[in-house]
Amino acid sequence: MEIILNLLILFLGYLFGSFPSGYLAGRIAKGIDIRSLGSGSTGATNVLRHIGKRAAITVFLIDVFKGVLSILLAKYFLLNDSWQVAIGLSTLIGHIWPVWLNWRGGKAVATGLGIFLGLSWQVGLATLGVFILMITLFRIVSLASVSAALALPFIMFISFKTSSISLPFLVISLLAMTLVIWRHRENILRLMKGKEPKIGKP
């Protein structure tokens, strides 16, 4: 019975992650499919560029909440660290490959933040700090996102060495970093060529 409950929560994690907040923002605000514009992502950055700041903030907060909710649900049912990590990963997969949108979703940044805020709020806030620092200095969302993703395993490792952070948490930080970088592979190429747009520029 316990394994059935765990698998059900795992499935719910995927459904939470696949909630199409960016897509709905495009449809509700402008009657558009956000996936047909810009990067094709349903994330907050693409929403910001093509719909507006208010919609982007709403999408960002919802996407963060999806990650937090999945982990809190796992903790409510007293699932161990390995199951929490599995549910977090399922939520990330749902966000990137949502069943409702023909497997075309976001880039895992906001939902990943929510997952790590749920797993370890200290790690989540430290990673957010890296993002904010980079976005303040360079005003390039993709650079801030990739920088935060690269910093995440190091931040988690420091926590792993100095506190009760478990090995599964360290593993998911590496997996999340890999997913975020892979989803930003085109952005990285543009960054290398100096062609990645800054906030407020087309």
Tab-separated table of C-alpha atoms in Angstrom:
chain	number	residue	atom	x	y	z
A	1	MET	CA	0.000	0.000	0.000
A	2	GLU	CA	2.861	2.357	0.811
A	3	ILE	CA	4.455	1.931	-2.612
A	4	ILE	CA	1.116	2.700	-4.283
A	5	LEU	CA	0.848	5.955	-2.320
A	6	ASN	CA	4.413	6.889	-3.230
A	7	LEU	CA	3.805	6.214	-6.917
A	8	LEU	CA	0.590	8.248	-6.789
A	9	ILE	CA	2.483	11.209	-5.330
A	10	LEU	CA	5.150	10.715	-7.996
A	11	PHE	CA	2.441	10.956	-10.660
A	12	LEU	CA	0.934	14.022	-8.976
A	13	GLY	CA	4.372	15.622	-9.030
A	14	TYR	CA	4.456	15.195	-12.794
A	15	LEU	CA	0.964	16.689	-13.118
A	16	PHE	CA	1.905	19.670	-10.936
A	17	GLY	CA	4.995	20.259	-13.051
A	18	SER	CA	3.072	20.008	-16.300
A	19	PHE	CA	0.528	22.685	-15.358
A	20	PRO	CA	0.894	24.983	-18.419
A	21	SER	CA	1.072	28.376	-16.732
A	22	GLY	CA	3.018	30.120	-19.513
A	23	TYR	CA	0.836	28.683	-22.246
A	24	LEU	CA	-2.323	29.741	-20.403
A	25	ALA	CA	-0.906	33.229	-19.878
A	26	GLY	CA	-0.442	33.580	-23.633
A	27	ARG	CA	-3.919	32.324	-24.417
A	28	ILE	CA	-5.659	34.399	-21.747
A	29	ALA	CA	-3.720	37.649	-22.163
A	30	LYS	CA	-3.292	37.796	-25.953
A	31	GLY	CA	-4.896	34.737	-27.493
A	32	ILE	CA	-1.516	33.427	-28.661
A	33	ASP	CA	0.470	30.219	-28.356
A	34	ILE	CA	3.627	31.380	-26.579
A	35	ARG	CA	5.477	28.350	-27.985
A	36	SER	CA	5.274	29.902	-31.464
A	37	LEU	CA	7.212	32.987	-30.384
A	38	GLY	CA	10.793	33.667	-29.396
A	39	SER	CA	12.528	30.708	-27.802
A	40	GLY	CA	9.381	28.585	-27.965
A	41	SER	CA	9.536	28.079	-24.206
A	42	THR	CA	6.500	28.432	-21.944
A	43	GLY	CA	8.675	29.897	-19.196
A	44	ALA	CA	8.531	33.327	-17.594
A	45	THR	CA	11.319	34.838	-19.727
A	46	ASN	CA	9.541	34.168	-23.009
A	47	VAL	CA	6.308	35.391	-21.445
A	48	LEU	CA	8.089	38.593	-20.384
A	49	ARG	CA	9.338	39.254	-23.913
A	50	HIS	CA	6.035	38.658	-25.686
A	51	ILE	CA	3.250	39.292	-23.173
A	52	GLY	CA	4.496	41.557	-20.415
A	53	LYS	CA	5.941	41.949	-16.951
A	54	ARG	CA	2.777	41.233	-14.979
A	55	ALA	CA	2.090	37.976	-16.810
A	56	ALA	CA	5.744	36.962	-16.484
A	57	ILE	CA	5.771	37.506	-12.721
A	58	THR	CA	2.564	35.489	-12.389
A	59	VAL	CA	3.975	32.628	-14.458
A	60	PHE	CA	7.242	32.685	-12.496
A	61	LEU	CA	5.457	32.498	-9.136
A	62	ILE	CA	3.156	29.695	-10.294
A	63	ASP	CA	6.098	27.718	-11.666
A	64	VAL	CA	8.015	28.121	-8.398
A	65	PHE	CA	4.912	27.076	-6.465
A	66	LYS	CA	4.596	23.895	-8.556
A	67	GLY	CA	8.007	22.776	-7.334
A	68	VAL	CA	7.423	23.736	-3.709
A	69	LEU	CA	4.023	22.040	-3.664
A	70	SER	CA	5.387	18.718	-4.905
A	71	ILE	CA	8.069	18.573	-2.224
A	72	LEU	CA	5.735	19.714	0.552
A	73	LEU	CA	3.284	16.995	-0.461
A	74	ALA	CA	6.062	14.406	-0.262
A	75	LYS	CA	7.122	15.702	3.156
A	76	TYR	CA	3.533	15.740	4.398
A	77	PHE	CA	3.313	12.007	3.756
A	78	LEU	CA	6.732	11.532	5.414
A	79	LEU	CA	8.406	10.181	2.300
A	80	ASN	CA	12.135	9.639	2.639
A	81	ASP	CA	14.764	11.746	0.890
A	82	SER	CA	15.062	9.424	-2.102
A	83	TRP	CA	11.335	9.614	-2.786
A	84	GLN	CA	11.347	13.388	-2.317
A	85	VAL	CA	14.090	13.629	-4.925
A	86	ALA	CA	12.220	11.307	-7.290
A	87	ILE	CA	9.082	13.430	-6.968
A	88	GLY	CA	11.079	16.614	-7.498
A	89	LEU	CA	12.606	15.142	-10.634
A	90	SER	CA	9.160	14.050	-11.828
A	91	THR	CA	7.946	17.634	-11.382
A	92	LEU	CA	10.870	18.971	-13.411
A	93	ILE	CA	10.130	16.460	-16.168
A	94	GLY	CA	6.491	17.525	-16.165
A	95	HIS	CA	7.477	21.164	-16.518
A	96	ILE	CA	9.884	20.508	-19.397
A	97	TRP	CA	7.761	17.869	-21.160
A	98	PRO	CA	4.091	18.524	-20.286
A	99	VAL	CA	1.670	15.969	-21.642
A	100	TRP	CA	-0.899	18.692	-22.392
A	101	LEU	CA	1.394	20.622	-24.755
A	102	ASN	CA	2.826	17.860	-26.918
A	103	TRP	CA	5.883	17.655	-24.628
A	104	ARG	CA	6.956	21.291	-25.221
A	105	GLY	CA	7.256	23.211	-21.972
A	106	GLY	CA	9.647	25.420	-20.039
A	107	LYS	CA	13.338	25.358	-19.190
A	108	ALA	CA	13.118	24.140	-15.578
A	109	VAL	CA	14.529	27.233	-13.854
A	110	ALA	CA	11.570	28.517	-11.804
A	111	THR	CA	10.164	25.073	-11.039
A	112	GLY	CA	13.668	23.890	-10.152
A	113	LEU	CA	13.960	26.803	-7.730
A	114	GLY	CA	10.687	25.752	-6.130
A	115	ILE	CA	11.891	22.178	-5.734
A	116	PHE	CA	15.083	23.239	-3.985
A	117	LEU	CA	13.235	25.717	-1.793
A	118	GLY	CA	11.140	22.735	-0.712
A	119	LEU	CA	14.083	20.381	-0.217
A	120	SER	CA	16.361	22.918	1.495
A	121	TRP	CA	15.246	26.531	1.649
A	122	GLN	CA	18.820	27.629	2.424
A	123	VAL	CA	20.120	26.050	-0.797
A	124	GLY	CA	17.173	27.429	-2.759
A	125	LEU	CA	17.714	30.977	-1.509
A	126	ALA	CA	21.483	30.812	-2.075
A	127	THR	CA	20.920	29.679	-5.662
A	128	LEU	CA	18.363	32.446	-6.156
A	129	GLY	CA	20.992	34.857	-4.845
A	130	VAL	CA	23.388	33.780	-7.599
A	131	PHE	CA	20.648	34.312	-10.187
A	132	ILE	CA	19.813	37.791	-8.866
A	133	LEU	CA	23.481	38.796	-8.765
A	134	MET	CA	24.076	37.731	-12.368
A	135	ILE	CA	20.875	39.289	-13.683
A	136	THR	CA	21.764	42.554	-11.916
A	137	LEU	CA	25.281	42.606	-13.355
A	138	PHE	CA	24.565	41.470	-16.919
A	139	ARG	CA	20.773	41.701	-17.463
A	140	ILE	CA	20.795	38.414	-19.415
A	141	VAL	CA	18.301	35.890	-18.066
A	142	SER	CA	19.874	32.850	-19.701
A	143	LEU	CA	23.316	33.720	-18.298
A	144	ALA	CA	21.827	34.124	-14.827
A	145	SER	CA	19.927	30.848	-15.177
A	146	VAL	CA	22.960	28.858	-16.334
A	147	SER	CA	25.168	30.453	-13.650
A	148	ALA	CA	22.680	29.542	-10.932
A	149	ALA	CA	22.432	25.996	-12.292
A	150	LEU	CA	26.217	25.606	-12.287
A	151	ALA	CA	26.426	26.973	-8.735
A	152	LEU	CA	23.668	24.714	-7.429
A	153	PRO	CA	25.705	21.486	-6.954
A	154	PHE	CA	28.493	23.423	-5.234
A	155	ILE	CA	26.022	25.090	-2.880
A	156	MET	CA	24.397	21.735	-2.186
A	157	PHE	CA	27.813	20.111	-1.645
A	158	ILE	CA	28.749	22.747	0.933
A	159	SER	CA	25.428	22.099	2.679
A	160	PHE	CA	26.043	18.348	2.366
A	161	LYS	CA	29.412	18.733	4.116
A	162	THR	CA	28.225	21.058	6.867
A	163	SER	CA	24.688	19.924	7.663
A	164	SER	CA	22.263	17.049	7.409
A	165	ILE	CA	21.697	17.385	3.632
A	166	SER	CA	21.497	13.855	2.241
A	167	LEU	CA	23.204	12.238	-0.730
A	168	PRO	CA	19.968	12.080	-2.804
A	169	PHE	CA	19.698	15.879	-2.517
A	170	LEU	CA	23.219	16.200	-3.896
A	171	VAL	CA	22.334	13.871	-6.774
A	172	ILE	CA	19.237	15.828	-7.792
A	173	SER	CA	21.243	19.059	-7.752
A	174	LEU	CA	23.527	17.536	-10.395
A	175	LEU	CA	20.560	16.264	-12.421
A	176	ALA	CA	18.793	19.636	-12.225
A	177	MET	CA	21.966	21.412	-13.320
A	178	THR	CA	22.260	19.086	-16.310
A	179	LEU	CA	18.637	19.602	-17.340
A	180	VAL	CA	18.833	23.395	-17.094
A	181	ILE	CA	22.052	23.576	-19.090
A	182	TRP	CA	20.705	21.207	-21.729
A	183	ARG	CA	17.509	23.255	-22.058
A	184	HIS	CA	19.638	26.394	-22.477
A	185	ARG	CA	22.015	24.908	-25.060
A	186	GLU	CA	20.872	27.317	-27.793
A	187	ASN	CA	21.147	30.254	-25.401
A	188	ILE	CA	24.686	29.187	-24.515
A	189	LEU	CA	25.650	29.195	-28.184
A	190	ARG	CA	24.245	32.715	-28.564
A	191	LEU	CA	26.078	33.810	-25.409
A	192	MET	CA	29.336	32.528	-26.868
A	193	LYS	CA	28.670	34.547	-30.024
A	194	GLY	CA	27.623	37.642	-28.072
A	195	LYS	CA	24.138	37.538	-29.568
A	196	GLU	CA	21.998	36.739	-26.532
A	197	PRO	CA	19.556	39.616	-25.900
A	198	LYS	CA	19.420	41.488	-22.621
A	199	ILE	CA	16.269	42.265	-20.677
A	200	GLY	CA	14.373	45.078	-22.363
A	201	LYS	CA	15.941	44.445	-25.756
A	202	PRO	CA	14.463	42.340	-28.621
